[in-house]
Structures are given as C-alpha cells and as structure tokens.
PDB file of C-alpha atoms in Angstrom:
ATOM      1  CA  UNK A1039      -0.768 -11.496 -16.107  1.00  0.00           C
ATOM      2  CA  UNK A1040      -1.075  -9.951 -12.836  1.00  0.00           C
ATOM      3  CA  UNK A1041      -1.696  -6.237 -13.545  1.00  0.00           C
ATOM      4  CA  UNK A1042      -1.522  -3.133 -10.919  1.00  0.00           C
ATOM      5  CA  UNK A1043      -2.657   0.311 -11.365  1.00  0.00           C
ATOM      6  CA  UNK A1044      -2.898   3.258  -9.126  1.00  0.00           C
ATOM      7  CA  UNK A1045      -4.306   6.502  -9.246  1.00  0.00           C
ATOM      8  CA  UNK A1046      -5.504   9.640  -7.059  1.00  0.00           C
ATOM      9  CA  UNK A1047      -2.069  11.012  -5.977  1.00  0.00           C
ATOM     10  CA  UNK A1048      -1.864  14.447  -6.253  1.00  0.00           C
ATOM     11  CA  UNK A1049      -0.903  17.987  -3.910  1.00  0.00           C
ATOM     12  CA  UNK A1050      -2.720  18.471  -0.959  1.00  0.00           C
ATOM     13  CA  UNK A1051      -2.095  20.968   1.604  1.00  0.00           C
ATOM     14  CA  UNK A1052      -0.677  19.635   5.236  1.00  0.00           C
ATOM     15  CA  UNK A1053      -3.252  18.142   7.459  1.00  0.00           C
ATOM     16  CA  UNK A1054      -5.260  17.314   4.133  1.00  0.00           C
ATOM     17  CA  UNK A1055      -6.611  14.218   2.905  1.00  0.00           C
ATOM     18  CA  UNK A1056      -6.207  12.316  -0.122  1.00  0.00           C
ATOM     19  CA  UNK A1057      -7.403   8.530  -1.183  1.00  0.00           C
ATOM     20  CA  UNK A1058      -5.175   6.457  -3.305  1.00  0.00           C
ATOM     21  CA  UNK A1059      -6.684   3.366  -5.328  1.00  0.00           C
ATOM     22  CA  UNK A1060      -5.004   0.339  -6.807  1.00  0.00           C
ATOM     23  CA  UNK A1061      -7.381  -1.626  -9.486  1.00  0.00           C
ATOM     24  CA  UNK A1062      -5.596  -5.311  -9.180  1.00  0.00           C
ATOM     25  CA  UNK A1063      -6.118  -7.284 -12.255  1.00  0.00           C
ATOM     26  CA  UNK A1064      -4.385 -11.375 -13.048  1.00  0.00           C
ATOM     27  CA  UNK A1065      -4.180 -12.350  -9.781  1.00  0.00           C
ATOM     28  CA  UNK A1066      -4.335 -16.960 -10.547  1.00  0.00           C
ATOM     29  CA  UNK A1067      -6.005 -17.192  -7.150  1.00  0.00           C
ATOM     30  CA  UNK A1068      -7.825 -15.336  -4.500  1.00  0.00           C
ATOM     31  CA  UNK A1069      -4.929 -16.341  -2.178  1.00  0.00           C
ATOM     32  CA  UNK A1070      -2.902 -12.900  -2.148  1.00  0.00           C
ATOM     33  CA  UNK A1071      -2.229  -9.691  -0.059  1.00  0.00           C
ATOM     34  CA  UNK A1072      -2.101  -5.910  -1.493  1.00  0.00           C
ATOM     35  CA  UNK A1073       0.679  -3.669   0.344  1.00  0.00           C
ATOM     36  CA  UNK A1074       1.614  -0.079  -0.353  1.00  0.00           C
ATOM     37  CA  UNK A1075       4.777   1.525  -0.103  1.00  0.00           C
ATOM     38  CA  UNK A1076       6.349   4.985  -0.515  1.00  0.00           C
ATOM     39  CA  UNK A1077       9.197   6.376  -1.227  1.00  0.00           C
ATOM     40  CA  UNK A1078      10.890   9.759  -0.854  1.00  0.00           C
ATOM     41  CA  UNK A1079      13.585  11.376  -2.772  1.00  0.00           C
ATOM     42  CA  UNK A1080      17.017  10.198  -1.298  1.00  0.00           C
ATOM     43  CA  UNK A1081      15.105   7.509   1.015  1.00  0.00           C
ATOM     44  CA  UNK A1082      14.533   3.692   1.257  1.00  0.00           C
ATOM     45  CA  UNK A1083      11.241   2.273   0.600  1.00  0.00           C
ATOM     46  CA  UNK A1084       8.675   1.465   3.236  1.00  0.00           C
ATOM     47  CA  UNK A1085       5.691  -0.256   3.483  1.00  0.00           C
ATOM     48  CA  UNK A1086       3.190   1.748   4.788  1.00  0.00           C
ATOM     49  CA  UNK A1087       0.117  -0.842   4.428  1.00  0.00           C
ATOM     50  CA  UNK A1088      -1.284  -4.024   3.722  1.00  0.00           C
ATOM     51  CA  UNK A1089      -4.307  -6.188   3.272  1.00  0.00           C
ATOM     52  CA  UNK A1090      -5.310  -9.584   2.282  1.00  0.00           C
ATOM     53  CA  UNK A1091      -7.884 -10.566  -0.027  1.00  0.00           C
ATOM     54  CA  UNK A1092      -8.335 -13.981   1.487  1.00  0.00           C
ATOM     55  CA  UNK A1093      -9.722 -12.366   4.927  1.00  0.00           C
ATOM     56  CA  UNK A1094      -9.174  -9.019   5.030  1.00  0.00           C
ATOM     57  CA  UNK A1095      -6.621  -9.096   7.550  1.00  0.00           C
ATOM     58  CA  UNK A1096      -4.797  -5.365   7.606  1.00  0.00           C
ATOM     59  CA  UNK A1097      -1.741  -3.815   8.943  1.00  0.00           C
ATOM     60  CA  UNK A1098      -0.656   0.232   9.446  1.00  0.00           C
ATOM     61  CA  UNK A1099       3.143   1.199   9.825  1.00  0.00           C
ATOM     62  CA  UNK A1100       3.337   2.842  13.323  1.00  0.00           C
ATOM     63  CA  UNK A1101       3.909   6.079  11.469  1.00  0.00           C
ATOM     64  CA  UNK A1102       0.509   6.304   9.394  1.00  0.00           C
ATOM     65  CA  UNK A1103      -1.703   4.588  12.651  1.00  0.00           C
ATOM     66  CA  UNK A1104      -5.272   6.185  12.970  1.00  0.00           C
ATOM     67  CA  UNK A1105      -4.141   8.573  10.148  1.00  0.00           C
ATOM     68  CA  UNK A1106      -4.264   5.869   7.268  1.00  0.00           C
ATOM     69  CA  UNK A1107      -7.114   3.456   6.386  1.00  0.00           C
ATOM     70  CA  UNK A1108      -6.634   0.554   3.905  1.00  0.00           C
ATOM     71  CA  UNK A1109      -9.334  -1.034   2.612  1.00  0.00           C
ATOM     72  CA  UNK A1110     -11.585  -2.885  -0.409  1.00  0.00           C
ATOM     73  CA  UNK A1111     -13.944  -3.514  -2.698  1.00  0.00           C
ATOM     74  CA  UNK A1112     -14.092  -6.892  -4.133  1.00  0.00           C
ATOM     75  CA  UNK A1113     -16.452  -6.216  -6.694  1.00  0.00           C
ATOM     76  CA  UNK A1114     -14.495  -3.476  -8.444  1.00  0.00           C
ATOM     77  CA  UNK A1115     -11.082  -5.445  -7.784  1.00  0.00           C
ATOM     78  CA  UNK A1116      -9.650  -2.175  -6.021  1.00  0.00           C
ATOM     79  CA  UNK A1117      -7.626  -1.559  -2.793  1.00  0.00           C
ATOM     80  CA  UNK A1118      -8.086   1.645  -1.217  1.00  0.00           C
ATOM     81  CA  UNK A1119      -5.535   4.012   0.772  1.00  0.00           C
ATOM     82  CA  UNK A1120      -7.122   6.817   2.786  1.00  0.00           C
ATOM     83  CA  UNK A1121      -4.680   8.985   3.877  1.00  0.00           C
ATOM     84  CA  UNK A1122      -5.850  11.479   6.482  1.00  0.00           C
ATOM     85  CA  UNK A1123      -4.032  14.237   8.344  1.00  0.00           C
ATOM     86  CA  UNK A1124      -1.248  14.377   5.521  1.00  0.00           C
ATOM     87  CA  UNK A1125       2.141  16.164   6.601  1.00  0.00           C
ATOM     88  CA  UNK A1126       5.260  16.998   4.480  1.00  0.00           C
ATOM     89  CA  UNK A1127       6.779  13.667   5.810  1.00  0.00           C
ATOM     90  CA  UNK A1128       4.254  11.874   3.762  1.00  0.00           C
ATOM     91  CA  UNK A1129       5.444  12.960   0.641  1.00  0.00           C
ATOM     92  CA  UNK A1130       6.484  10.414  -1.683  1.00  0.00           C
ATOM     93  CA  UNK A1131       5.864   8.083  -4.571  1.00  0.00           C
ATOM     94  CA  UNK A1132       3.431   6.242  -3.471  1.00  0.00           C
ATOM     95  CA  UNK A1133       2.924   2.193  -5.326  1.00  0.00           C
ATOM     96  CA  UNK A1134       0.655  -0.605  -4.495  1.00  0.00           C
ATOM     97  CA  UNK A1135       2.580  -4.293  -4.740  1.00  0.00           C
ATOM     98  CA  UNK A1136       0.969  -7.374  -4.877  1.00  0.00           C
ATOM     99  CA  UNK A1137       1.992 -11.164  -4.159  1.00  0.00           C
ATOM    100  CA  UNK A1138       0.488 -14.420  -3.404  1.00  0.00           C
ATOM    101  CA  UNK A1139       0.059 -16.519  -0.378  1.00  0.00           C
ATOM    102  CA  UNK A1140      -1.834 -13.372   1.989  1.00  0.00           C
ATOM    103  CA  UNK A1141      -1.055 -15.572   5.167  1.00  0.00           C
ATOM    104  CA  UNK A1142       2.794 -14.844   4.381  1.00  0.00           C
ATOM    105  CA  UNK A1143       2.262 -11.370   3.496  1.00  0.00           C
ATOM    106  CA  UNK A1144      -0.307  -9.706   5.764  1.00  0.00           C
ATOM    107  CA  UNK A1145       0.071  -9.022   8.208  1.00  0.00           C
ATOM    108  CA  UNK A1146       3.659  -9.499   7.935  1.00  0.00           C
ATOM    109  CA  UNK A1147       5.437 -11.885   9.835  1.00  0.00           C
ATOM    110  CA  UNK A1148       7.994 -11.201  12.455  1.00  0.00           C
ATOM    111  CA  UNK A1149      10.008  -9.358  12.150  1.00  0.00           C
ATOM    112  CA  UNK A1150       6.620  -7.243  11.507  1.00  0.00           C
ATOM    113  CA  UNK A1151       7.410  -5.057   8.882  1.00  0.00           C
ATOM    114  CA  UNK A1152       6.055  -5.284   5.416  1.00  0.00           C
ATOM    115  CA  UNK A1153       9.413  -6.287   2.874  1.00  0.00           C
ATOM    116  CA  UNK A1154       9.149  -4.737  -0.062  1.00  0.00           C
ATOM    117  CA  UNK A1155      11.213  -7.752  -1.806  1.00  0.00           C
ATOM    118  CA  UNK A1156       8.385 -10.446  -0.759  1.00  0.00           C
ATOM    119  CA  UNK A1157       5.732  -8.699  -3.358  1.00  0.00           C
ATOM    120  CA  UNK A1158       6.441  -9.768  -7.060  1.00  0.00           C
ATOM    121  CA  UNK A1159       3.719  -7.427  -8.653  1.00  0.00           C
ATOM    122  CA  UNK A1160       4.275  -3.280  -8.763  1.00  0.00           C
ATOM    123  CA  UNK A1161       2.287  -0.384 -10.173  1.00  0.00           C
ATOM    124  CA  UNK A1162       3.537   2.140 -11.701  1.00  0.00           C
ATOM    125  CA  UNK A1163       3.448   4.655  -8.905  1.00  0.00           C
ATOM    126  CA  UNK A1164       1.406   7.917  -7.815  1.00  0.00           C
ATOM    127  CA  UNK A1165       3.461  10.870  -6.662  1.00  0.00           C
ATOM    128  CA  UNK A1166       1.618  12.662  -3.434  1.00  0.00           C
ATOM    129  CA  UNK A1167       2.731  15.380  -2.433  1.00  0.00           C
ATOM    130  CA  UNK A1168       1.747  17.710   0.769  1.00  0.00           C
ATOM    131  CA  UNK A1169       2.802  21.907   0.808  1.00  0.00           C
ATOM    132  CA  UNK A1170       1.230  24.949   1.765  1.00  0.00           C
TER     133      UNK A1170
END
C-alpha cells in the first residue's frame, strides 16, 4: 500500500520561505516519480514539481523557477519542497502525488507539463498560506 504524507505547510509572510515534506511509504519498486501540486480556492490544479527516484531527474513549473527547490533523501523516504520568495499567488493546498514508471512521469513528457491524472497516489494535503 503505497502511502503519502505531507507536512510543514503553514502562514508565512510574502517573500518568506517555507519547506514542505512528503514521507513516501509502499512504493513495489524503486521505479517511480514524486510531483507536487497546488491548488487555490476557485482554481485548477497544477503541478508545480517533480522528481524521480530512479535518477533524480527534476522539473520546476516556469512560475516557481529559481524560487522552488525539490529534492530527497533516500534514506528517510522523503521528498522535499523548498519554497523560497513566497507571494500571495502561492497560496494553496499544497499535495505530493506519486506514480510509477519515473521515465513517464519526470520530467514530464511533451506536452511538458506535469498531469495531475498520470499520478495514482495522493496525500492528504498541506494548506500554505502567504499574508502580511
């Protein structure tokens, strides 16, 4: 059973920083990619980022580039999300998804946007949100 869980949402002022983590549990094989995505009240989901266990391959959204830094940590099982430079356009729910077959996932193939509808496994969501 392929298990997701995030934490380290919270409020942050604009221009803050904040560091989400996802603790990935059940994957069968090391063959599979972590992505996040966000959403915001009355919008569609995105995907923001992604990486794959199998080589570490990444990929940003253009809208979080050189603000946003996915990484991880094999031996604690955890993705990371640094989120730098935080505005009020970053606020959302914020949910790490996971799927299999990394080479597929991430980074994503053209049309190169992450699709929230390839990953089969979902947290349960962090909320951030950014305000003075």
């Amino acid at each position: 059973q392929v298990l997701l869980a995030e934490s380290g949402g919270g409020l942050v002022q604009p221009g803050g920083s904040l560091r989400l983590s996802c603790e990935v549990s059940g994957f069968p094989s090391s063959d599979y990619a972590i992505g996040w995505f966000r959403q915001a009240p009355g919008k569609e989901r995105e995907g923001v980022s992604c990486i794959s266990n199998t080589d570490g391959s990444t990929y940003y959204a253009d809208f979080v580039k050189g603000r946003f830094t996915i990484s991880r940590d094999s031996a604690k099982n955890t993705v990371y999300l640094q989120m730098n430079t935080l505005s009020p356009d970053d606020a959302a729910d914020y949910y790490c998804a996971g799927g299999s077959w990394a080479a597929y996932l991430c980074p994503p193939t053209f049309p190169t946007i992450m699709r929230h509808y390839e990953y089969d496994y979902w947290g349960q969501g962090t909320q951030v949100s950014v305000s003075s």
